[in-house]
Structures are given as structure tokens and as C-alpha cells.
PDB file of C-alpha atoms in Angstrom:
ATOM      1  CA  ASN A 105     -83.802  -9.515  31.158  1.00  0.00           C
ATOM      2  CA  ALA A 106     -81.421  -6.660  30.392  1.00  0.00           C
ATOM      3  CA  GLY A 107     -78.655  -7.648  32.839  1.00  0.00           C
ATOM      4  CA  VAL A 108     -75.769  -5.203  32.431  1.00  0.00           C
ATOM      5  CA  THR A 109     -76.255  -2.401  29.901  1.00  0.00           C
ATOM      6  CA  GLN A 110     -73.390  -0.268  28.604  1.00  0.00           C
ATOM      7  CA  THR A 111     -73.570   2.897  26.522  1.00  0.00           C
ATOM      8  CA  PRO A 112     -72.311   3.865  24.060  1.00  0.00           C
ATOM      9  CA  LYS A 113     -71.316   0.740  22.086  1.00  0.00           C
ATOM     10  CA  PHE A 114     -68.776   2.585  19.963  1.00  0.00           C
ATOM     11  CA  GLN A 115     -66.944   5.881  20.420  1.00  0.00           C
ATOM     12  CA  VAL A 116     -64.156   7.720  18.633  1.00  0.00           C
ATOM     13  CA  LEU A 117     -62.364  10.495  20.499  1.00  0.00           C
ATOM     14  CA  LYS A 118     -59.544  12.846  19.686  1.00  0.00           C
ATOM     15  CA  THR A 119     -56.609  13.083  22.053  1.00  0.00           C
ATOM     16  CA  GLY A 120     -57.481  15.350  24.963  1.00  0.00           C
ATOM     17  CA  GLN A 121     -61.243  14.988  24.690  1.00  0.00           C
ATOM     18  CA  SER A 122     -63.270  13.752  27.627  1.00  0.00           C
ATOM     19  CA  MET A 123     -66.141  11.327  27.842  1.00  0.00           C
ATOM     20  CA  THR A 124     -68.134   9.202  30.271  1.00  0.00           C
ATOM     21  CA  LEU A 125     -68.978   5.551  29.752  1.00  0.00           C
ATOM     22  CA  GLN A 126     -72.276   4.586  31.321  1.00  0.00           C
ATOM     23  CA  CYS A 127     -73.178   1.270  32.931  1.00  0.00           C
ATOM     24  CA  ALA A 128     -76.371   0.107  34.600  1.00  0.00           C
ATOM     25  CA  GLN A 129     -77.424  -3.266  36.014  1.00  0.00           C
ATOM     26  CA  ASP A 130     -80.889  -4.460  36.922  1.00  0.00           C
ATOM     27  CA  MET A 131     -79.933  -7.525  38.999  1.00  0.00           C
ATOM     28  CA  ASN A 132     -79.767  -5.711  42.351  1.00  0.00           C
ATOM     29  CA  HIS A 133     -76.064  -6.542  42.583  1.00  0.00           C
ATOM     30  CA  ASN A 134     -73.928  -4.899  45.218  1.00  0.00           C
ATOM     31  CA  SER A 135     -70.610  -4.875  43.366  1.00  0.00           C
ATOM     32  CA  MET A 136     -69.719  -3.323  40.037  1.00  0.00           C
ATOM     33  CA  TYR A 137     -66.498  -3.271  38.010  1.00  0.00           C
ATOM     34  CA  TRP A 138     -64.823  -1.630  35.048  1.00  0.00           C
ATOM     35  CA  TYR A 139     -62.347  -3.656  32.961  1.00  0.00           C
ATOM     36  CA  ARG A 140     -60.447  -2.926  29.788  1.00  0.00           C
ATOM     37  CA  GLN A 141     -59.592  -5.649  27.278  1.00  0.00           C
ATOM     38  CA  ASP A 142     -56.600  -5.352  25.003  1.00  0.00           C
ATOM     39  CA  PRO A 143     -55.169  -7.955  22.597  1.00  0.00           C
ATOM     40  CA  GLY A 144     -52.707 -10.259  24.335  1.00  0.00           C
ATOM     41  CA  MET A 145     -53.363  -8.750  27.763  1.00  0.00           C
ATOM     42  CA  GLY A 146     -56.665 -10.209  28.839  1.00  0.00           C
ATOM     43  CA  LEU A 147     -59.067  -8.251  31.009  1.00  0.00           C
ATOM     44  CA  ARG A 148     -57.527  -5.749  33.420  1.00  0.00           C
ATOM     45  CA  LEU A 149     -59.425  -4.193  36.292  1.00  0.00           C
ATOM     46  CA  ILE A 150     -59.581  -0.394  36.203  1.00  0.00           C
ATOM     47  CA  TYR A 151     -61.831   0.415  39.159  1.00  0.00           C
ATOM     48  CA  TYR A 152     -64.426  -1.395  41.193  1.00  0.00           C
ATOM     49  CA  SER A 153     -67.168  -0.602  43.661  1.00  0.00           C
ATOM     50  CA  ALA A 154     -67.744  -3.272  46.283  1.00  0.00           C
ATOM     51  CA  SER A 155     -70.955  -1.622  47.403  1.00  0.00           C
ATOM     52  CA  GLU A 156     -72.942   1.554  46.876  1.00  0.00           C
ATOM     53  CA  GLY A 157     -70.961   4.534  48.102  1.00  0.00           C
ATOM     54  CA  THR A 158     -67.513   2.950  47.798  1.00  0.00           C
ATOM     55  CA  THR A 159     -64.975   2.831  44.983  1.00  0.00           C
ATOM     56  CA  ASP A 160     -61.456   1.420  44.815  1.00  0.00           C
ATOM     57  CA  LYS A 161     -58.604   1.367  42.336  1.00  0.00           C
ATOM     58  CA  GLY A 162     -57.860  -1.738  40.387  1.00  0.00           C
ATOM     59  CA  GLU A 163     -54.797  -2.730  38.415  1.00  0.00           C
ATOM     60  CA  VAL A 164     -54.772   0.126  35.855  1.00  0.00           C
ATOM     61  CA  PRO A 165     -56.587   3.199  37.285  1.00  0.00           C
ATOM     62  CA  ASN A 166     -54.414   6.007  35.899  1.00  0.00           C
ATOM     63  CA  GLY A 167     -56.286   8.343  33.549  1.00  0.00           C
ATOM     64  CA  TYR A 168     -59.723   7.257  34.756  1.00  0.00           C
ATOM     65  CA  ASN A 169     -62.273   8.255  37.364  1.00  0.00           C
ATOM     66  CA  VAL A 170     -65.450   6.507  38.429  1.00  0.00           C
ATOM     67  CA  SER A 171     -68.741   7.348  40.097  1.00  0.00           C
ATOM     68  CA  ARG A 172     -71.081   4.896  41.776  1.00  0.00           C
ATOM     69  CA  LEU A 173     -74.177   7.003  41.237  1.00  0.00           C
ATOM     70  CA  ASN A 174     -76.524   4.574  43.000  1.00  0.00           C
ATOM     71  CA  LYS A 175     -76.816   0.821  43.391  1.00  0.00           C
ATOM     72  CA  ARG A 176     -77.691   0.372  39.702  1.00  0.00           C
ATOM     73  CA  GLU A 177     -75.243   2.702  37.973  1.00  0.00           C
ATOM     74  CA  PHE A 178     -71.441   2.877  37.769  1.00  0.00           C
ATOM     75  CA  SER A 179     -69.829   5.294  35.321  1.00  0.00           C
ATOM     76  CA  LEU A 180     -66.266   5.544  34.028  1.00  0.00           C
ATOM     77  CA  ARG A 181     -64.851   8.911  33.004  1.00  0.00           C
ATOM     78  CA  LEU A 182     -61.853   9.716  30.831  1.00  0.00           C
ATOM     79  CA  GLU A 183     -60.915  13.327  31.575  1.00  0.00           C
ATOM     80  CA  SER A 184     -58.306  13.713  28.830  1.00  0.00           C
ATOM     81  CA  ALA A 185     -58.259  10.781  26.452  1.00  0.00           C
ATOM     82  CA  ALA A 186     -54.947   9.385  25.190  1.00  0.00           C
ATOM     83  CA  PRO A 187     -54.256   6.923  22.347  1.00  0.00           C
ATOM     84  CA  SER A 188     -53.122   4.386  24.982  1.00  0.00           C
ATOM     85  CA  GLN A 189     -56.716   4.299  26.184  1.00  0.00           C
ATOM     86  CA  THR A 190     -57.915   2.814  22.908  1.00  0.00           C
ATOM     87  CA  SER A 191     -59.488  -0.410  24.079  1.00  0.00           C
ATOM     88  CA  VAL A 192     -62.694  -2.314  24.655  1.00  0.00           C
ATOM     89  CA  TYR A 193     -64.214  -1.422  28.009  1.00  0.00           C
ATOM     90  CA  PHE A 194     -66.415  -3.845  29.918  1.00  0.00           C
ATOM     91  CA  CYS A 195     -68.618  -3.164  32.876  1.00  0.00           C
ATOM     92  CA  ALA A 196     -69.526  -6.071  35.141  1.00  0.00           C
ATOM     93  CA  SER A 197     -71.510  -6.692  38.280  1.00  0.00           C
ATOM     94  CA  SER A 198     -71.678  -9.380  40.927  1.00  0.00           C
ATOM     95  CA  SER A 199     -73.929 -10.086  43.867  1.00  0.00           C
ATOM     96  CA  CYS A 200     -71.158  -9.711  46.433  1.00  0.00           C
ATOM     97  CA  PRO A 201     -67.398  -9.206  46.526  1.00  0.00           C
ATOM     98  CA  GLY A 202     -66.719 -12.498  48.230  1.00  0.00           C
ATOM     99  CA  PRO A 203     -63.484 -14.366  47.568  1.00  0.00           C
ATOM    100  CA  THR A 204     -64.938 -17.464  46.040  1.00  0.00           C
ATOM    101  CA  THR A 205     -68.010 -18.128  43.993  1.00  0.00           C
ATOM    102  CA  SER A 206     -69.711 -14.873  43.050  1.00  0.00           C
ATOM    103  CA  PRO A 207     -69.660 -14.788  39.246  1.00  0.00           C
ATOM    104  CA  LEU A 208     -69.301 -11.645  37.177  1.00  0.00           C
ATOM    105  CA  HIS A 209     -72.048 -10.609  34.777  1.00  0.00           C
ATOM    106  CA  PHE A 210     -70.662  -8.544  31.924  1.00  0.00           C
ATOM    107  CA  GLY A 211     -72.132  -6.009  29.564  1.00  0.00           C
ATOM    108  CA  ASN A 212     -71.366  -6.189  25.838  1.00  0.00           C
ATOM    109  CA  GLY A 213     -68.616  -3.603  25.945  1.00  0.00           C
ATOM    110  CA  THR A 214     -67.795  -0.138  24.627  1.00  0.00           C
ATOM    111  CA  ARG A 215     -65.268  -0.006  21.807  1.00  0.00           C
ATOM    112  CA  LEU A 216     -63.274   3.185  22.214  1.00  0.00           C
ATOM    113  CA  THR A 217     -60.764   4.552  19.727  1.00  0.00           C
ATOM    114  CA  VAL A 218     -58.630   7.574  20.590  1.00  0.00           C
ATOM    115  CA  THR A 219     -56.897   9.211  17.639  1.00  0.00           C
TER     116      THR A 219
ATOM    117  CA  THR B 127     -48.837  -9.390  41.582  1.00  0.00           C
ATOM    118  CA  GLN B 128     -50.513 -12.703  40.831  1.00  0.00           C
ATOM    119  CA  LEU B 129     -50.269 -13.823  37.237  1.00  0.00           C
ATOM    120  CA  LEU B 130     -52.339 -16.317  35.330  1.00  0.00           C
ATOM    121  CA  GLU B 131     -50.871 -18.063  32.334  1.00  0.00           C
ATOM    122  CA  GLN B 132     -53.121 -19.673  29.784  1.00  0.00           C
ATOM    123  CA  SER B 133     -52.037 -22.026  27.048  1.00  0.00           C
ATOM    124  CA  PRO B 134     -52.248 -22.329  24.193  1.00  0.00           C
ATOM    125  CA  GLN B 135     -52.977 -18.755  23.156  1.00  0.00           C
ATOM    126  CA  PHE B 136     -54.532 -19.879  19.865  1.00  0.00           C
ATOM    127  CA  LEU B 137     -56.054 -23.213  18.871  1.00  0.00           C
ATOM    128  CA  SER B 138     -57.602 -24.161  15.532  1.00  0.00           C
ATOM    129  CA  ILE B 139     -59.079 -27.648  15.203  1.00  0.00           C
ATOM    130  CA  GLN B 140     -61.529 -29.629  13.098  1.00  0.00           C
ATOM    131  CA  GLU B 141     -65.026 -30.474  14.206  1.00  0.00           C
ATOM    132  CA  GLY B 142     -65.089 -33.684  16.242  1.00  0.00           C
ATOM    133  CA  GLU B 143     -61.589 -33.339  17.693  1.00  0.00           C
ATOM    134  CA  ASN B 144     -60.825 -33.128  21.400  1.00  0.00           C
ATOM    135  CA  LEU B 145     -58.840 -30.330  23.020  1.00  0.00           C
ATOM    136  CA  THR B 146     -57.487 -29.169  26.352  1.00  0.00           C
ATOM    137  CA  VAL B 147     -56.801 -25.626  27.531  1.00  0.00           C
ATOM    138  CA  TYR B 148     -54.627 -24.928  30.556  1.00  0.00           C
ATOM    139  CA  CYS B 149     -54.525 -22.219  33.221  1.00  0.00           C
ATOM    140  CA  ASN B 150     -51.596 -21.974  35.630  1.00  0.00           C
ATOM    141  CA  SER B 151     -50.393 -19.721  38.419  1.00  0.00           C
ATOM    142  CA  SER B 152     -47.450 -19.623  40.805  1.00  0.00           C
ATOM    143  CA  SER B 153     -49.850 -18.674  43.620  1.00  0.00           C
ATOM    144  CA  VAL B 154     -52.654 -20.647  45.220  1.00  0.00           C
ATOM    145  CA  PHE B 155     -56.122 -19.806  44.007  1.00  0.00           C
ATOM    146  CA  SER B 156     -58.937 -19.181  46.456  1.00  0.00           C
ATOM    147  CA  SER B 157     -61.266 -19.944  43.583  1.00  0.00           C
ATOM    148  CA  LEU B 158     -61.129 -20.136  39.817  1.00  0.00           C
ATOM    149  CA  GLN B 159     -63.692 -19.395  37.160  1.00  0.00           C
ATOM    150  CA  TRP B 160     -63.841 -20.174  33.457  1.00  0.00           C
ATOM    151  CA  TYR B 161     -65.604 -17.823  31.045  1.00  0.00           C
ATOM    152  CA  ARG B 162     -66.353 -17.962  27.318  1.00  0.00           C
ATOM    153  CA  GLN B 163     -66.504 -14.818  25.223  1.00  0.00           C
ATOM    154  CA  GLU B 164     -67.960 -14.546  21.739  1.00  0.00           C
ATOM    155  CA  PRO B 165     -67.186 -11.689  19.320  1.00  0.00           C
ATOM    156  CA  GLY B 166     -68.912  -8.442  20.219  1.00  0.00           C
ATOM    157  CA  GLU B 167     -70.094  -9.709  23.574  1.00  0.00           C
ATOM    158  CA  GLY B 168     -68.911  -9.814  27.153  1.00  0.00           C
ATOM    159  CA  PRO B 169     -67.564 -12.961  28.818  1.00  0.00           C
ATOM    160  CA  VAL B 170     -70.118 -15.427  30.168  1.00  0.00           C
ATOM    161  CA  LEU B 171     -69.415 -17.662  33.145  1.00  0.00           C
ATOM    162  CA  LEU B 172     -69.088 -21.384  32.437  1.00  0.00           C
ATOM    163  CA  VAL B 173     -68.065 -22.763  35.823  1.00  0.00           C
ATOM    164  CA  THR B 174     -66.534 -21.973  39.215  1.00  0.00           C
ATOM    165  CA  VAL B 175     -64.183 -24.379  41.006  1.00  0.00           C
ATOM    166  CA  VAL B 176     -63.148 -24.001  44.607  1.00  0.00           C
ATOM    167  CA  THR B 177     -61.905 -27.323  45.989  1.00  0.00           C
ATOM    168  CA  GLY B 178     -58.540 -28.847  45.057  1.00  0.00           C
ATOM    169  CA  GLY B 179     -59.021 -31.897  42.832  1.00  0.00           C
ATOM    170  CA  GLU B 180     -62.544 -30.837  41.900  1.00  0.00           C
ATOM    171  CA  VAL B 181     -63.946 -31.977  38.557  1.00  0.00           C
ATOM    172  CA  LYS B 182     -67.032 -30.407  37.011  1.00  0.00           C
ATOM    173  CA  LYS B 183     -68.768 -31.330  33.778  1.00  0.00           C
ATOM    174  CA  LEU B 184     -70.911 -29.150  31.557  1.00  0.00           C
ATOM    175  CA  LYS B 185     -72.156 -31.271  28.662  1.00  0.00           C
ATOM    176  CA  ARG B 186     -69.015 -31.882  26.542  1.00  0.00           C
ATOM    177  CA  LEU B 187     -66.837 -29.619  28.703  1.00  0.00           C
ATOM    178  CA  THR B 188     -64.865 -31.018  31.641  1.00  0.00           C
ATOM    179  CA  PHE B 189     -63.177 -28.690  34.116  1.00  0.00           C
ATOM    180  CA  GLN B 190     -60.490 -29.827  36.539  1.00  0.00           C
ATOM    181  CA  PHE B 191     -58.936 -27.951  39.444  1.00  0.00           C
ATOM    182  CA  GLY B 192     -55.474 -29.079  40.474  1.00  0.00           C
ATOM    183  CA  ASP B 193     -54.935 -30.718  43.842  1.00  0.00           C
ATOM    184  CA  ALA B 194     -52.643 -27.872  44.902  1.00  0.00           C
ATOM    185  CA  ARG B 195     -55.087 -25.266  43.557  1.00  0.00           C
ATOM    186  CA  LYS B 196     -52.441 -23.688  41.328  1.00  0.00           C
ATOM    187  CA  ASP B 197     -53.725 -24.935  37.993  1.00  0.00           C
ATOM    188  CA  SER B 198     -56.863 -25.812  36.099  1.00  0.00           C
ATOM    189  CA  SER B 199     -57.780 -27.329  32.768  1.00  0.00           C
ATOM    190  CA  LEU B 200     -60.726 -27.236  30.411  1.00  0.00           C
ATOM    191  CA  HIS B 201     -61.238 -30.270  28.173  1.00  0.00           C
ATOM    192  CA  ILE B 202     -63.714 -30.237  25.300  1.00  0.00           C
ATOM    193  CA  THR B 203     -64.785 -33.541  23.787  1.00  0.00           C
ATOM    194  CA  ALA B 204     -65.909 -33.742  20.162  1.00  0.00           C
ATOM    195  CA  ALA B 205     -65.651 -30.008  19.557  1.00  0.00           C
ATOM    196  CA  GLN B 206     -68.317 -28.304  17.485  1.00  0.00           C
ATOM    197  CA  PRO B 207     -68.239 -25.005  15.545  1.00  0.00           C
ATOM    198  CA  GLY B 208     -70.482 -23.535  18.237  1.00  0.00           C
ATOM    199  CA  ASP B 209     -67.625 -23.964  20.718  1.00  0.00           C
ATOM    200  CA  THR B 210     -65.638 -21.301  18.855  1.00  0.00           C
ATOM    201  CA  GLY B 211     -64.757 -18.391  21.118  1.00  0.00           C
ATOM    202  CA  LEU B 212     -62.288 -16.919  23.580  1.00  0.00           C
ATOM    203  CA  TYR B 213     -61.924 -18.996  26.738  1.00  0.00           C
ATOM    204  CA  LEU B 214     -60.769 -17.090  29.797  1.00  0.00           C
ATOM    205  CA  CYS B 215     -59.749 -18.333  33.186  1.00  0.00           C
ATOM    206  CA  ALA B 216     -59.994 -15.964  36.130  1.00  0.00           C
ATOM    207  CA  GLY B 217     -58.900 -16.485  39.698  1.00  0.00           C
ATOM    208  CA  THR B 218     -59.002 -14.963  43.112  1.00  0.00           C
ATOM    209  CA  PHE B 219     -56.072 -15.343  45.441  1.00  0.00           C
ATOM    210  CA  ARG B 220     -55.731 -15.587  49.194  1.00  0.00           C
ATOM    211  CA  GLU B 221     -53.371 -12.628  49.258  1.00  0.00           C
ATOM    212  CA  THR B 222     -55.713 -10.138  47.643  1.00  0.00           C
ATOM    213  CA  SER B 223     -59.243  -8.862  48.081  1.00  0.00           C
ATOM    214  CA  GLY B 224     -61.980 -11.082  46.754  1.00  0.00           C
ATOM    215  CA  SER B 225     -63.099  -8.214  44.573  1.00  0.00           C
ATOM    216  CA  ARG B 226     -59.964  -8.422  42.466  1.00  0.00           C
ATOM    217  CA  LEU B 227     -60.550 -11.187  40.007  1.00  0.00           C
ATOM    218  CA  THR B 228     -57.415 -11.697  37.882  1.00  0.00           C
ATOM    219  CA  PHE B 229     -57.918 -12.832  34.294  1.00  0.00           C
ATOM    220  CA  GLY B 230     -55.626 -14.805  32.050  1.00  0.00           C
ATOM    221  CA  GLU B 231     -54.963 -13.667  28.493  1.00  0.00           C
ATOM    222  CA  GLY B 232     -57.359 -16.205  27.067  1.00  0.00           C
ATOM    223  CA  THR B 233     -57.293 -19.025  24.538  1.00  0.00           C
ATOM    224  CA  GLN B 234     -58.838 -18.233  21.174  1.00  0.00           C
ATOM    225  CA  LEU B 235     -60.474 -21.433  19.939  1.00  0.00           C
ATOM    226  CA  THR B 236     -61.642 -21.928  16.368  1.00  0.00           C
ATOM    227  CA  VAL B 237     -63.506 -25.094  15.461  1.00  0.00           C
ATOM    228  CA  ASN B 238     -63.718 -25.597  11.712  1.00  0.00           C
ATOM    229  CA  PRO B 239     -66.646 -27.526  10.215  1.00  0.00           C
TER     230      PRO B 239
END
């Protein structure tokens, strides 16, 4: 069972370069999410997609764009990378965006360094 | 903006000791989840609590949800080195969309053999 798969696992960019982080889930989940994790700041929501065809901003969306390509895939794009975007990025999915019990299933992260 | 506060931020104990980790908010949770994250991996769900006063047990882990649904605790009995990891609480709030799960900063637990 693959679950949530993220690529690449590691990436080094120079300031101003662009890149796309890929995420795919095989659990037939409706909702998908992008978080970043920084020391001392926990996980912060960048963007989410409650269902195929919809995307919404999270807590820290500036500098990022997303595409919900289909039900399985949700990509995160950095158009012009900045050192402040150095972080570990996690993609997650859940069966529904309900307010209570739907757990998140996470990928293993992409470690991005911007120099 | 709803904030979650976890304490302590770091905890280093010896194998066999007991410990408690706390998660607090000034707002009422709709629900609260606890996750554990190991190095190089994503967080994995341990438990979800919904009802005020709820207590759930997972082997040596006991989770409590406060009566007022503003706080939660995770108690580990007789900790083992395999319990080492980052413990995260995450909550949803009545005031915001259910899609916006807010995470605490985490408690980094190290259990020494």
C-alpha cells in the first residue's frame, strides 16, 4: 500500500528558480493538503483541496500555487523560490473535509533548501 | 486565529519512566487528534477525540480530552525507546472550516535505554 507518495524527497534550489512538488494518493480520498514544517513552528497549512476541482488558501499561501490535477494528484509550485521557503513540505490526504474525525494521511515529505 | 500550545517542547527521559504531554487552546475544539512523527517520515495518527471528558487508551498511551474541550493530554506509561518521536496535537475549531486542521508545535520525546 503506497498511501501518499511525494516526489522529489530532496531538492536544492537557487533563489529565483522554480519547481513543482508532486503528490499522489491511492486511497481514493477526496481532500488533499500541502503543509510546511519548520523548527519551532509546527505544521502550517499552505493550500488545500477539499474535493477535485477546488482549491483554497491555507495559513501561509504567499509564494505558492497549487493544482488539483485529478482526484489522485495535488501539486505545489514555487514560481520564484526564496530562502524563506527552505522547509520540509508534506502532502496529506483525507477521506472528507469534515470537522471532526477524518484523519490525515501524510507522505514522507520533501526537504527543500533554497540558497 | 486559533492557537495550540503544546508543552513541554522537549522531553528526555529514561526507559521505564512515565510522562505526560499537554495540548491547550483558548478556543473550544470541535475535535482533536494526536499524531506521532518519526525522523524522515510524515506524522501518523494515534487517536481522535471528540467528546469532552473522553478518555482513550492505546496500549501504554492514554489520551484525555478536557471537559470543556479546550485541552488534552497524552500520558505514556513505562516509556520505551520505541516511543521516541515528535508528538503533535492538531485540532479543528467551531469557528473555522473543518478542512483547516491547526497543529501545535510538537513535543520532541527522547526515551533513553
